[in-house]
Coordinates of C-alpha atoms in Angstrom, one line a residue:
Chain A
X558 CA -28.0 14.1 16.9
X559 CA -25.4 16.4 15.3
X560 CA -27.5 18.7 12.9
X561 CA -26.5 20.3 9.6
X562 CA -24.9 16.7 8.7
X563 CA -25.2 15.9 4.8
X564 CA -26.6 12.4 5.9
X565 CA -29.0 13.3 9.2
X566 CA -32.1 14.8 8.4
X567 CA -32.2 16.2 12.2
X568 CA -35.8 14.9 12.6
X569 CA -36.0 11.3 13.1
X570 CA -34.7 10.1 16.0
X571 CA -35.4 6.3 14.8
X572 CA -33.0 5.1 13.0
X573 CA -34.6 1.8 12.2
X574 CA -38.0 3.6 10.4
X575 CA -36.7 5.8 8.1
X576 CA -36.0 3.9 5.3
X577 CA -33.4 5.6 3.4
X578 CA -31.5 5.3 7.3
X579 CA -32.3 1.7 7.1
X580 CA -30.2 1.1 4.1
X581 CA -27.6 1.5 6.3
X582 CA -28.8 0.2 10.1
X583 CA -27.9 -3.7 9.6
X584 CA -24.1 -3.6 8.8
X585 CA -24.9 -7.1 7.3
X586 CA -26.7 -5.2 4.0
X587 CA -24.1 -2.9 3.1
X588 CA -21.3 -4.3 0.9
X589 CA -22.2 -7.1 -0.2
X590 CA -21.5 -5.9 -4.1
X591 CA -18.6 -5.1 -5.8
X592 CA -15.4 -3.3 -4.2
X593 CA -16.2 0.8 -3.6
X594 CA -19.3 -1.3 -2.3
X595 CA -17.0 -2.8 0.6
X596 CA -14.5 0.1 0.9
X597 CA -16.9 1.9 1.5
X598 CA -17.9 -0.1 4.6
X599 CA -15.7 2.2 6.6
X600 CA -16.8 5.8 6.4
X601 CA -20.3 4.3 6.6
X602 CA -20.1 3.5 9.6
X603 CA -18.1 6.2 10.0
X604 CA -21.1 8.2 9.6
X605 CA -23.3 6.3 11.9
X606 CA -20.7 7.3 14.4
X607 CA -21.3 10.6 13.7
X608 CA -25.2 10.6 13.7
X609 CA -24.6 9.0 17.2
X610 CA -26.3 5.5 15.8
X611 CA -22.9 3.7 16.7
X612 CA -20.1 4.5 19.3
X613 CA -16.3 3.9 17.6
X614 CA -15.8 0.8 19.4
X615 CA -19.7 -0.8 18.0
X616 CA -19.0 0.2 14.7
X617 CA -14.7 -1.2 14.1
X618 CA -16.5 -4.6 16.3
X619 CA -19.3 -4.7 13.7
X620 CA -17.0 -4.4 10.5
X621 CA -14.7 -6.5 12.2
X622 CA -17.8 -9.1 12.2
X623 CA -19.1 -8.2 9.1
X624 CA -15.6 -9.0 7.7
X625 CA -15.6 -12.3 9.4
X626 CA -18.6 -13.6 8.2
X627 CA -18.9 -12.6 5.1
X628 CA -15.3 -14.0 4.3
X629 CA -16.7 -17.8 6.0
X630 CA -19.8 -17.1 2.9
X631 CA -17.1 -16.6 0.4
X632 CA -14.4 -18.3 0.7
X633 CA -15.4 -21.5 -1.0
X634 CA -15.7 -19.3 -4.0
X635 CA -12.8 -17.4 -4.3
X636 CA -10.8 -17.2 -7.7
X637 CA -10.7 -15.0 -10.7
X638 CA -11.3 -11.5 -9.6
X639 CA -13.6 -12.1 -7.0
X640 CA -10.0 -13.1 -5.0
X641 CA -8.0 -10.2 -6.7
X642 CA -10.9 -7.8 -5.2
X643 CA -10.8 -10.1 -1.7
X644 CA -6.8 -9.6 -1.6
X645 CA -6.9 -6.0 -2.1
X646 CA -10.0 -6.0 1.0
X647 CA -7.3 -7.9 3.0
X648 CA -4.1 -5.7 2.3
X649 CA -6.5 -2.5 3.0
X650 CA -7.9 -3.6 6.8
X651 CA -5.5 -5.7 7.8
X652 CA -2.7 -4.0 6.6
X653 CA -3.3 -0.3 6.2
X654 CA -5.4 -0.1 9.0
X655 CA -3.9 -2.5 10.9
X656 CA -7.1 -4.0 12.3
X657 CA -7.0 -6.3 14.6
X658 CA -9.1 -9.7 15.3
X659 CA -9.8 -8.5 18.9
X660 CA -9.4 -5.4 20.3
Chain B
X1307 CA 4.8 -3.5 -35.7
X1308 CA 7.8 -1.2 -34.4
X1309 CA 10.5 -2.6 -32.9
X1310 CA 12.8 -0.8 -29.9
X1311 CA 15.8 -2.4 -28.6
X1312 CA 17.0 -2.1 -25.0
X1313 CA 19.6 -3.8 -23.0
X1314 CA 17.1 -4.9 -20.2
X1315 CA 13.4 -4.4 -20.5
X1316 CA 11.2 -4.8 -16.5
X1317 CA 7.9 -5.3 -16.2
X1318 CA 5.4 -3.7 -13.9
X1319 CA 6.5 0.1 -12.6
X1320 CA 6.3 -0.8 -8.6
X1321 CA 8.7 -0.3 -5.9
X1322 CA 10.8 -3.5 -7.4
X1323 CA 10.4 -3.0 -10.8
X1324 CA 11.1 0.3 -10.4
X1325 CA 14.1 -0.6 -7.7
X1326 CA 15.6 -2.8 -10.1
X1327 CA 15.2 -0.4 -13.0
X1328 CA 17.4 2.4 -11.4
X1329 CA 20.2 -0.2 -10.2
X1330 CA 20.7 -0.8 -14.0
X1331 CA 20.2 2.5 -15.1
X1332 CA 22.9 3.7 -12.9
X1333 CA 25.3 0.9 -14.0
X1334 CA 24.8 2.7 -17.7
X1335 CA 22.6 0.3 -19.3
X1336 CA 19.4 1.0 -21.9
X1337 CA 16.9 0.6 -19.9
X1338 CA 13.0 0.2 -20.3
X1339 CA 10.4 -0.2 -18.1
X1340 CA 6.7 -1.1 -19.3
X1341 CA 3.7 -0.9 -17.2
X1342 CA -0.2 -1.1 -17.4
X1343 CA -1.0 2.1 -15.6
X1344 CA -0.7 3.2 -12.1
X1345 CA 0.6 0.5 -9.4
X1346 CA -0.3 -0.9 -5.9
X1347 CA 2.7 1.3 -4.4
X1348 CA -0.1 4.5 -5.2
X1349 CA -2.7 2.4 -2.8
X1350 CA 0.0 2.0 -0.1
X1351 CA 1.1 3.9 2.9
X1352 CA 4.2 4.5 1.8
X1353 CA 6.3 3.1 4.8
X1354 CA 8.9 0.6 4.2
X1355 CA 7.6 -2.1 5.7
X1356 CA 10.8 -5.0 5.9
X1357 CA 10.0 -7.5 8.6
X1358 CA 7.4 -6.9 11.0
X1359 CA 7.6 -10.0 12.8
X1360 CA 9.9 -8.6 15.9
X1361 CA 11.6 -5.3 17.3
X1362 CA 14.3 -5.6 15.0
X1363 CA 14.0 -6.1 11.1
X1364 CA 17.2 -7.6 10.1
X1365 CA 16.8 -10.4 12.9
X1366 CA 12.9 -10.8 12.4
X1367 CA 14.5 -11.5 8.7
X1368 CA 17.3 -14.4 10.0
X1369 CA 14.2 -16.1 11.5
X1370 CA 11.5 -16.5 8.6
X1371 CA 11.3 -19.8 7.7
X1372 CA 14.2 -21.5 5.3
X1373 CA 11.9 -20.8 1.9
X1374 CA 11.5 -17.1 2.2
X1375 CA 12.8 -15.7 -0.7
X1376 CA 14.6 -13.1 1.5
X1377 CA 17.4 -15.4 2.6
X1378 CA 18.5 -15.7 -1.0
X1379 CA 19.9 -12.1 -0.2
X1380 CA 22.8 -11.4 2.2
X1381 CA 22.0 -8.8 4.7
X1382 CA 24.5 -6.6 3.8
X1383 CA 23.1 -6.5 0.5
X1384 CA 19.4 -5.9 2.2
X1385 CA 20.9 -3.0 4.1
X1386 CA 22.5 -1.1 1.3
X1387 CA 19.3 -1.8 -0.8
X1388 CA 17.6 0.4 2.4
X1389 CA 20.8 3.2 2.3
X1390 CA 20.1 3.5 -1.3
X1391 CA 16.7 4.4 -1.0
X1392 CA 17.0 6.3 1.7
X1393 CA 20.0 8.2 -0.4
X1394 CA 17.8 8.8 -3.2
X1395 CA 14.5 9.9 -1.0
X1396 CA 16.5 12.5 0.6
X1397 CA 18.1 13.9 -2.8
X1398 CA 14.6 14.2 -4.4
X1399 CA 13.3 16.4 -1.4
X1400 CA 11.3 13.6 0.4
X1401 CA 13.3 12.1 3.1
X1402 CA 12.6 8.4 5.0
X1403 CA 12.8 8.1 8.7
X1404 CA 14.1 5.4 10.9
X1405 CA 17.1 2.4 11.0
X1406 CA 17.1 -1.2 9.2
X1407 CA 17.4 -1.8 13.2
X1408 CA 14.0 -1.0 14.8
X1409 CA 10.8 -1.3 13.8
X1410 CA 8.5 1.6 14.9
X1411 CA 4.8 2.3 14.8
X1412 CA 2.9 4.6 13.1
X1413 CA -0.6 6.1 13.8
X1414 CA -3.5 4.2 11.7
X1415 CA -6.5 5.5 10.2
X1416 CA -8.7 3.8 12.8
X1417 CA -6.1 4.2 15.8
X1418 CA -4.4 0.6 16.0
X1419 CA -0.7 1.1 15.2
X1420 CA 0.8 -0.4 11.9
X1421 CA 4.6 -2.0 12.5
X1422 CA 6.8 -0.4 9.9
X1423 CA 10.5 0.0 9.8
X1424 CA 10.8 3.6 7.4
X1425 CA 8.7 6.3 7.3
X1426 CA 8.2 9.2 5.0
X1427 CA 9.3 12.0 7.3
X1428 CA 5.7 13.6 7.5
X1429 CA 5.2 10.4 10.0
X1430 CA 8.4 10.5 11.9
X1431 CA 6.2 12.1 14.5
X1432 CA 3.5 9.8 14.5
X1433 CA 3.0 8.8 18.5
X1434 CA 4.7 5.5 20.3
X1435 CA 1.8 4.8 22.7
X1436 CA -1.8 5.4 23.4
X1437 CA -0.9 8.3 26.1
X1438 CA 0.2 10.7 23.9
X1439 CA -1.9 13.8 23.9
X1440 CA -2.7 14.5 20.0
X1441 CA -4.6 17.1 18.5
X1442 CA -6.4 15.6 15.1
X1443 CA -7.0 18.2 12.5
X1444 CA -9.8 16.7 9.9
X1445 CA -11.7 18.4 6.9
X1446 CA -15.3 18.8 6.5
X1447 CA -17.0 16.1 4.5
X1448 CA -14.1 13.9 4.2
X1449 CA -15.8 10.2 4.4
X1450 CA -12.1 8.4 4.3
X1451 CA -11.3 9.8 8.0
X1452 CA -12.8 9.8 11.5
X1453 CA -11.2 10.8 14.3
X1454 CA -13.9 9.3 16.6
X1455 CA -11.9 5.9 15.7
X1456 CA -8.8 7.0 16.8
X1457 CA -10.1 9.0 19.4
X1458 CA -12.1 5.6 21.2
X1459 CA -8.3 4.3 21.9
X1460 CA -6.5 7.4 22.3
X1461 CA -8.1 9.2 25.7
X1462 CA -5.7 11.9 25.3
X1463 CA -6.6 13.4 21.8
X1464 CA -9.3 15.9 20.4
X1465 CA -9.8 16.8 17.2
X1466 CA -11.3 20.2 15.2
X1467 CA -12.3 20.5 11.5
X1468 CA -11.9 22.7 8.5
X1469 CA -13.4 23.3 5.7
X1470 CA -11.0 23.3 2.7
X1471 CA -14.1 24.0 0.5
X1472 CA -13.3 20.3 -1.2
X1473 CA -13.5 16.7 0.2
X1474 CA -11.4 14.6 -1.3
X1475 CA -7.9 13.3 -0.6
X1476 CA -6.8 14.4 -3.9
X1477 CA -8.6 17.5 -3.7
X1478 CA -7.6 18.9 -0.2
X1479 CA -3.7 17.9 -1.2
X1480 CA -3.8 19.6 -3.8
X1481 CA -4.8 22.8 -2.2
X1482 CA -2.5 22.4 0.2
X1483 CA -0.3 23.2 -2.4
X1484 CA -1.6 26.6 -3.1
X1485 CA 0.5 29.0 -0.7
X1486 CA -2.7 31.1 -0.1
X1487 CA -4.9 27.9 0.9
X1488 CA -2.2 26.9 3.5
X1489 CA -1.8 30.6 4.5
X1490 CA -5.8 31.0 5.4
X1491 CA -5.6 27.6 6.7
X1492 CA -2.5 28.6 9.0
X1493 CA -4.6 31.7 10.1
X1494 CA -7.9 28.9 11.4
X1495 CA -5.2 26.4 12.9
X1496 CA -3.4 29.0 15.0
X1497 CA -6.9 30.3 16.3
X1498 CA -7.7 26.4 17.4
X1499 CA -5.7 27.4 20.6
X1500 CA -4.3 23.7 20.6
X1501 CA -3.0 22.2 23.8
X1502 CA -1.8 18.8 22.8
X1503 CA 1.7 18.3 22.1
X1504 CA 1.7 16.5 18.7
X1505 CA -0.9 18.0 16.1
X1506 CA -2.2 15.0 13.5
X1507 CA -3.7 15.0 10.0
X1508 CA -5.0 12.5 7.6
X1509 CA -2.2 12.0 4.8
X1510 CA -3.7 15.1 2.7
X1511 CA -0.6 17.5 3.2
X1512 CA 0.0 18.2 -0.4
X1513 CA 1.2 16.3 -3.2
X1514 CA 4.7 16.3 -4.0
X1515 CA 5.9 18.7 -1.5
X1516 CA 4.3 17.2 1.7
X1517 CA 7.7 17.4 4.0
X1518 CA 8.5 21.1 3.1
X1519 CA 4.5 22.1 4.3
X1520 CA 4.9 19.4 7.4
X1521 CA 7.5 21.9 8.5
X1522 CA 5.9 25.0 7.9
X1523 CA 3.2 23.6 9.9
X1524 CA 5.7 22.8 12.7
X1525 CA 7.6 25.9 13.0
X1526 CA 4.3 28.2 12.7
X1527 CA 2.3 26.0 15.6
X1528 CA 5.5 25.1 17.4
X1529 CA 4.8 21.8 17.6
X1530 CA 5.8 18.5 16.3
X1531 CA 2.9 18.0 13.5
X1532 CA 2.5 14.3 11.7
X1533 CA 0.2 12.8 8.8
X1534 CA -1.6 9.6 9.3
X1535 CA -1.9 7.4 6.3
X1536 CA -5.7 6.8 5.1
X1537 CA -7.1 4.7 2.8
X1538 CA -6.9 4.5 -0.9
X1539 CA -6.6 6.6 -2.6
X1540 CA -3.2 7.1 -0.6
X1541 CA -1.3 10.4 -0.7
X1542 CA 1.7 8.6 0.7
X1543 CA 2.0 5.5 -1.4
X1544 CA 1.5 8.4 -4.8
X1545 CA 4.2 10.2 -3.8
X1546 CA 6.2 7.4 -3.3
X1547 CA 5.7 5.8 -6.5
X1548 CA 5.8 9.3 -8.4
X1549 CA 9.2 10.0 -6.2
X1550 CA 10.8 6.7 -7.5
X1551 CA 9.2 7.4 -10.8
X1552 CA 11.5 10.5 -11.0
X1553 CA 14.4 8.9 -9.8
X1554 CA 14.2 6.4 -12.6
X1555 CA 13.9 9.2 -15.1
X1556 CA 16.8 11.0 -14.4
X1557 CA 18.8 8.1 -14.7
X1558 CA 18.0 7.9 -18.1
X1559 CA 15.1 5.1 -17.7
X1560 CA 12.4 5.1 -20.0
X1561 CA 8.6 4.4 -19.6
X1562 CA 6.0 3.1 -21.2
X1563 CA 2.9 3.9 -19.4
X1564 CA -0.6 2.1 -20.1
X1565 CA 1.5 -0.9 -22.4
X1566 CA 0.2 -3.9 -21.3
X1567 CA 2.5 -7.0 -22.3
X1568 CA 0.2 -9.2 -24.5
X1569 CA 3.0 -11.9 -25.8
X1570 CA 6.3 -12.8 -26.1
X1571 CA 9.5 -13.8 -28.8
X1572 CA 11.5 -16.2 -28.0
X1573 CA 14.1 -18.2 -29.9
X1574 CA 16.1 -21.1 -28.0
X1575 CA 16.4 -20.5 -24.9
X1576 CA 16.3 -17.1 -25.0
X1577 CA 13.2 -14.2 -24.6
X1578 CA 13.9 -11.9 -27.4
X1579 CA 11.5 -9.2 -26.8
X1580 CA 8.1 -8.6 -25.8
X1581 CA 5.1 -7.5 -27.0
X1582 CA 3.4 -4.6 -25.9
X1583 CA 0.4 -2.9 -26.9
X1584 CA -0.4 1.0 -26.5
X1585 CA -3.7 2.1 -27.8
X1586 CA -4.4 -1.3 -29.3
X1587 CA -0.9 -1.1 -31.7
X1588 CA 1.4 -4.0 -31.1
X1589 CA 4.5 -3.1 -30.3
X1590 CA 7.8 -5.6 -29.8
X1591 CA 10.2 -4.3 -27.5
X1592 CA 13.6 -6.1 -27.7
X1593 CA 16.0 -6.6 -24.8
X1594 CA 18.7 -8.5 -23.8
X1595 CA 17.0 -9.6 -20.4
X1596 CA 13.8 -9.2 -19.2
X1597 CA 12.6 -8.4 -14.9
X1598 CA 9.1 -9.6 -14.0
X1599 CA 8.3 -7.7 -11.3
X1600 CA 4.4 -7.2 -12.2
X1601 CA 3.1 -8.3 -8.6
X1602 CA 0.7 -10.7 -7.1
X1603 CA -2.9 -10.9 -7.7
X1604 CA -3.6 -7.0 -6.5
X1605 CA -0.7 -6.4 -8.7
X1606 CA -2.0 -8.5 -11.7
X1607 CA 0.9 -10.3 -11.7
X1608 CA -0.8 -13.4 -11.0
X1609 CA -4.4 -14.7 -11.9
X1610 CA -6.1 -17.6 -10.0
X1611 CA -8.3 -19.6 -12.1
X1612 CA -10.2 -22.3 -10.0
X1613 CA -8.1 -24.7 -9.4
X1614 CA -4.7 -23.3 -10.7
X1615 CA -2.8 -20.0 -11.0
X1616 CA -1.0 -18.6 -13.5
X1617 CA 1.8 -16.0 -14.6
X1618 CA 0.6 -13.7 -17.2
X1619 CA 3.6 -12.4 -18.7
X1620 CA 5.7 -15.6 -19.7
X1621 CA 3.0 -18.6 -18.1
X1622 CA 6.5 -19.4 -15.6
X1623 CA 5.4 -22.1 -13.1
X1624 CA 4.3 -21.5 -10.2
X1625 CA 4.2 -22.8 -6.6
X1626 CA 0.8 -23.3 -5.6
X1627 CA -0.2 -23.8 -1.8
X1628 CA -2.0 -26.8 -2.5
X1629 CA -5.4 -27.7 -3.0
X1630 CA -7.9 -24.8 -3.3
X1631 CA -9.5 -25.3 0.0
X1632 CA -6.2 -24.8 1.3
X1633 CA -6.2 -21.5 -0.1
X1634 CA -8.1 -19.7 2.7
X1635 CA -7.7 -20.6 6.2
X1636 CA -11.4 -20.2 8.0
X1637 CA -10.2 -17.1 10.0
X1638 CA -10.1 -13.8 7.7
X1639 CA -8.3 -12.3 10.7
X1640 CA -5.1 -15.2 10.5
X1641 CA -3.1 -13.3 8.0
X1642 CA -1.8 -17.0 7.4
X1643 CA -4.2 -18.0 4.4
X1644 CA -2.0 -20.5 1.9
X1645 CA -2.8 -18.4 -0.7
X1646 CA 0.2 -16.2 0.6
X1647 CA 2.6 -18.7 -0.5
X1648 CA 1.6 -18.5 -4.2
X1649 CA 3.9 -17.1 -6.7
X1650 CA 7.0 -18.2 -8.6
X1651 CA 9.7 -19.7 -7.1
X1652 CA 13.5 -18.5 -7.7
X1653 CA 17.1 -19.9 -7.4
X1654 CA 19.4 -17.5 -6.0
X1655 CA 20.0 -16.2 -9.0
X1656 CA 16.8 -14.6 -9.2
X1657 CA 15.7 -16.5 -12.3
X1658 CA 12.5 -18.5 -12.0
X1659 CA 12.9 -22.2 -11.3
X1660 CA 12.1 -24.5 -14.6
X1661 CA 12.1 -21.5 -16.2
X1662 CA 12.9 -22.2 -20.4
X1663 CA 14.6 -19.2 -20.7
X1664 CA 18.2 -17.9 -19.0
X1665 CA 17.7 -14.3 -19.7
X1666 CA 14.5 -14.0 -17.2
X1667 CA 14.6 -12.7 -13.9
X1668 CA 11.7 -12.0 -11.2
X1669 CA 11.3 -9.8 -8.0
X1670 CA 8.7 -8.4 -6.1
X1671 CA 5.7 -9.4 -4.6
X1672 CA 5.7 -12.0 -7.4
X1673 CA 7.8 -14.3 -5.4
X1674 CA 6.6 -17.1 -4.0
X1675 CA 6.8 -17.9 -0.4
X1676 CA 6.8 -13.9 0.3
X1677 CA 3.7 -13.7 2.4
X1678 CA 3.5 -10.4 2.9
X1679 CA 1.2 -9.5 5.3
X1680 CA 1.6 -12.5 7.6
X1681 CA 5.7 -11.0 7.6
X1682 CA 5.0 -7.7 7.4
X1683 CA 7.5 -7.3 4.6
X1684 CA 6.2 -5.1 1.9
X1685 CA 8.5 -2.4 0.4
X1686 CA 11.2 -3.2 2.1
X1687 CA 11.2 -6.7 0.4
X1688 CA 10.2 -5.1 -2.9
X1689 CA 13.4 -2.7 -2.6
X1690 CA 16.0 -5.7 -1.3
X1691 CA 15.0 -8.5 -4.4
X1692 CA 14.9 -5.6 -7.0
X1693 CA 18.2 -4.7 -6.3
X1694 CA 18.8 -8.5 -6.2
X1695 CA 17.4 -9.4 -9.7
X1696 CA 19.0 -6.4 -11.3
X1697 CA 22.6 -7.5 -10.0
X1698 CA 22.0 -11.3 -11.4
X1699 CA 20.8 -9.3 -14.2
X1700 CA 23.7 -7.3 -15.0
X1701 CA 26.3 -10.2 -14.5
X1702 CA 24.0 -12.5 -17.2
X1703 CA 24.0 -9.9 -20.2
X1704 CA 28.3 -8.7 -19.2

């Protein structure tokens, strides 16, 4: 582990236990809210990466799932803002970022 | 309730509204332009994005399907809409790369490349293949960048990173405009002993004068240097917007910032002005044609209730995909959801179709059939049907 990071505390080696860590372990719990919520999906992970929790390629493959499934939850209910918000997601990883469906 | 009068008032301050605002400007006419605050262009990367769906733009164009709004404009007409804003880039100090004839690729955030046709020139470096040795220059604390993501596809790059004692976009830009920021940070960057041939940053190379420290940069390190465009908030897409901002201004446009269009006058079948508030005041705002260019849903150009959508401006029809489960296609990843199709329909005129009113015209990512990120044709449309609409504009009110 990297240490004098803002997010590693430089002692715990198990991700998992410490529970202001585990806020961020399963990608499945983060971003489920509103929109900085799910923009900020990306330098989480981001971090991870740099705590040496995820490699680059685990943690674009686990947004890239998180996206997918969380779209199949949604999009039965998309109108209103909720599909502005969902639009603006789209525009940002798919077209900004260029992400792809498979690497 | 005050009342201004204009020759032609547009609606929404994006690349088309803004596009199409100039093109009447410059022809002499009063012009307005009234806007709700700041627009998608600020959350873009600022490439001209005009077909992405093969090599060459102008072909990929001659092969979208027969509704695409695109064909209602010849090509000609598409290319000088592209020479014009490449004209006026260049005079206000920030100059566009690359050729209505090739598409090229630009460097992502997370190290895929994005299919673009012109780039601000602080890209025109950005690499052509994954082989490329690059050197990525990041900022401490900065949570909207990581090389690690670029670096996983890119074998040949490294990266180091300063501390610019802030971390935001905004923040680190707008030191970079402070001569003795980029001085001490010249001073760290020359001590990096860099091998690569292409040095990289995130889009954070200063506000308005980004090409001028992109050169200063290259001529110091001796090196071809390029910004990669990050996430909102967007240096690129800011200085795009505040570039054709300017450009509008000086033509002699005017703009109403933060007046969001509440209602509307109409006698016959005419729109006689609009109503706009600022600070709660309504105020009417006459004109002798209107331009709806106020964008799809991100835009707020278009709201989706449940089972329909709507225009907000002047409640125009328009085309819906079908039923609402058609909406979404099951794979977020298909970039072919219906919902893309949405928008109102034009003749080639640029006037909406049933429209009750001859003095309206629309342009933009309002359009319907547009789909914009299946086509990859996001500014570069904007710029071509602004143009478009302000020509059928300017023939209606002669």
């Amino acid at each position: 582990m990297r240490t004098g990071h803002p997010q590693g505390s430089g002692a715990d080696h198990q991700p998992d236990r410490h529970p202001a860590r585990r806020r961020h372990s399963a990608s499945d719990t983060a971003g489920n809210g509103t929109l900085p919520g799910r923009l900020l999906h990306l330098p989480r992970l981001g971090i991870m990466h740099d705590m040496d929790i995820l490699t680059a390629e685990q943690s674009v493959q686990s947004l890239r799932e998180f996206l997918q499934r969380r779209f199949r939850g949604i999009r039965g209910a998309l109108w209103g803002d909720q599909l502005r918000e969902e639009q603006l997601v789209e525009y940002i990883y798919l077209g900004i970022l260029a992400m792809e469906r498979n690497k | 309730m005050s009342v201004i009068e204009y020759d032609v008032i547009v609606i929404g301050a994006g690349v088309s509204g803004l596009t199409a605002g100039t093109l009447l400007a410059k022809h002499g006419l009063n012009v307005a332009l009234v806007t709700t605050g700041e627009t998608t262009a600020c959350l873009s990367t600022g490439c001209i994005d005009v077909c992405s769906v093969s090599e060459n733009p102008l072909q990929a164009i001659v092969s979208l399907p027969q509704r695409h709004p695109y064909h209602l404009i010849s090509i000609k007409n598409i290319r000088q809409s592209l020479r014009d804003f490449q004209q006026a880039m260049t005079d206000v100090g920030m100059p566009y790369e690359g050729s209505p004839e090739n598409n090229r690729r630009v460097l992502s955030a997370i190290g895929t490349f994005k299919t673009t046709c012109l780039t601000p020139v602080t890209m025109q470096a950005s690499p052509q293949n994954e082989d490329e040795k690059i050197h990525i220059i990041t900022f401490a604390g900065l949570k909207d960048f990581y090389p690690g993501y670029i670096i996983s596809r890119h074998k040949n790059a490294s990266f180091s990173i300063y501390d610019a004692g802030v971390a935001t976009t905004m923040g680190i830009s707008a030191n970079f405009e402070n001569e003795a920021f980029l001085e001490a940070f010249m001073l760290w960057l020359e001590k990096q002993n860099i091998r690569e041939d292409k040095i990289a940053f995130p889009a954070v190379l200063g506000l308005e004068s980004a090409s001028a420290i992109v050169k200063t940069i290259e001529s110091r390190m001796e090196c071809p240097v390029f910004e990669i465009p990050t996430i909102p908030p967007s240096m690129p897409g800011r200085r795009l917007f505040n570039h054709l901002k300017d450009h509008f201004r000086r033509h002699g446009g005017v703009i109403y910032w933060g007046w969001p269009v509440v209602g509307v006058e109409k006698s016959g079948r005419k729109i006689e002005a609009v109503i706009a508030e600022s600070q709660g005041r309504p105020n009417s705002l006459n004109a002798k044609a209107f331009i709806l260019a106020t964008g799809s849903f991100v835009g707020g150009g278009l709201h989706a209730n449940r089972d329909s959508i709507v225009e907000k401006v002047f409640h125009l029809p328009v085309f819906l995909p079908g039923k609402r489960e058609t909406w979404f296609d099951h794979d977020y990843f298909s970039l072919s959801h219906g919902i893309g199709q949405a928008g109102v329909a034009v003749d080639s005129d640029f006037r909406p179709v049933d429209c009750p009113w001859d003095n309206v015209f629309a342009c933009g990512a309002i359009l319907a059939h547009t789909e914009t990120l299946k086509n990859g044709c996001g500014h570069g449309f904007a710029l071509a049907t602004g143009q478009a609409a302000a020509r059928s504009c300017l023939e209606c009110i002669r």
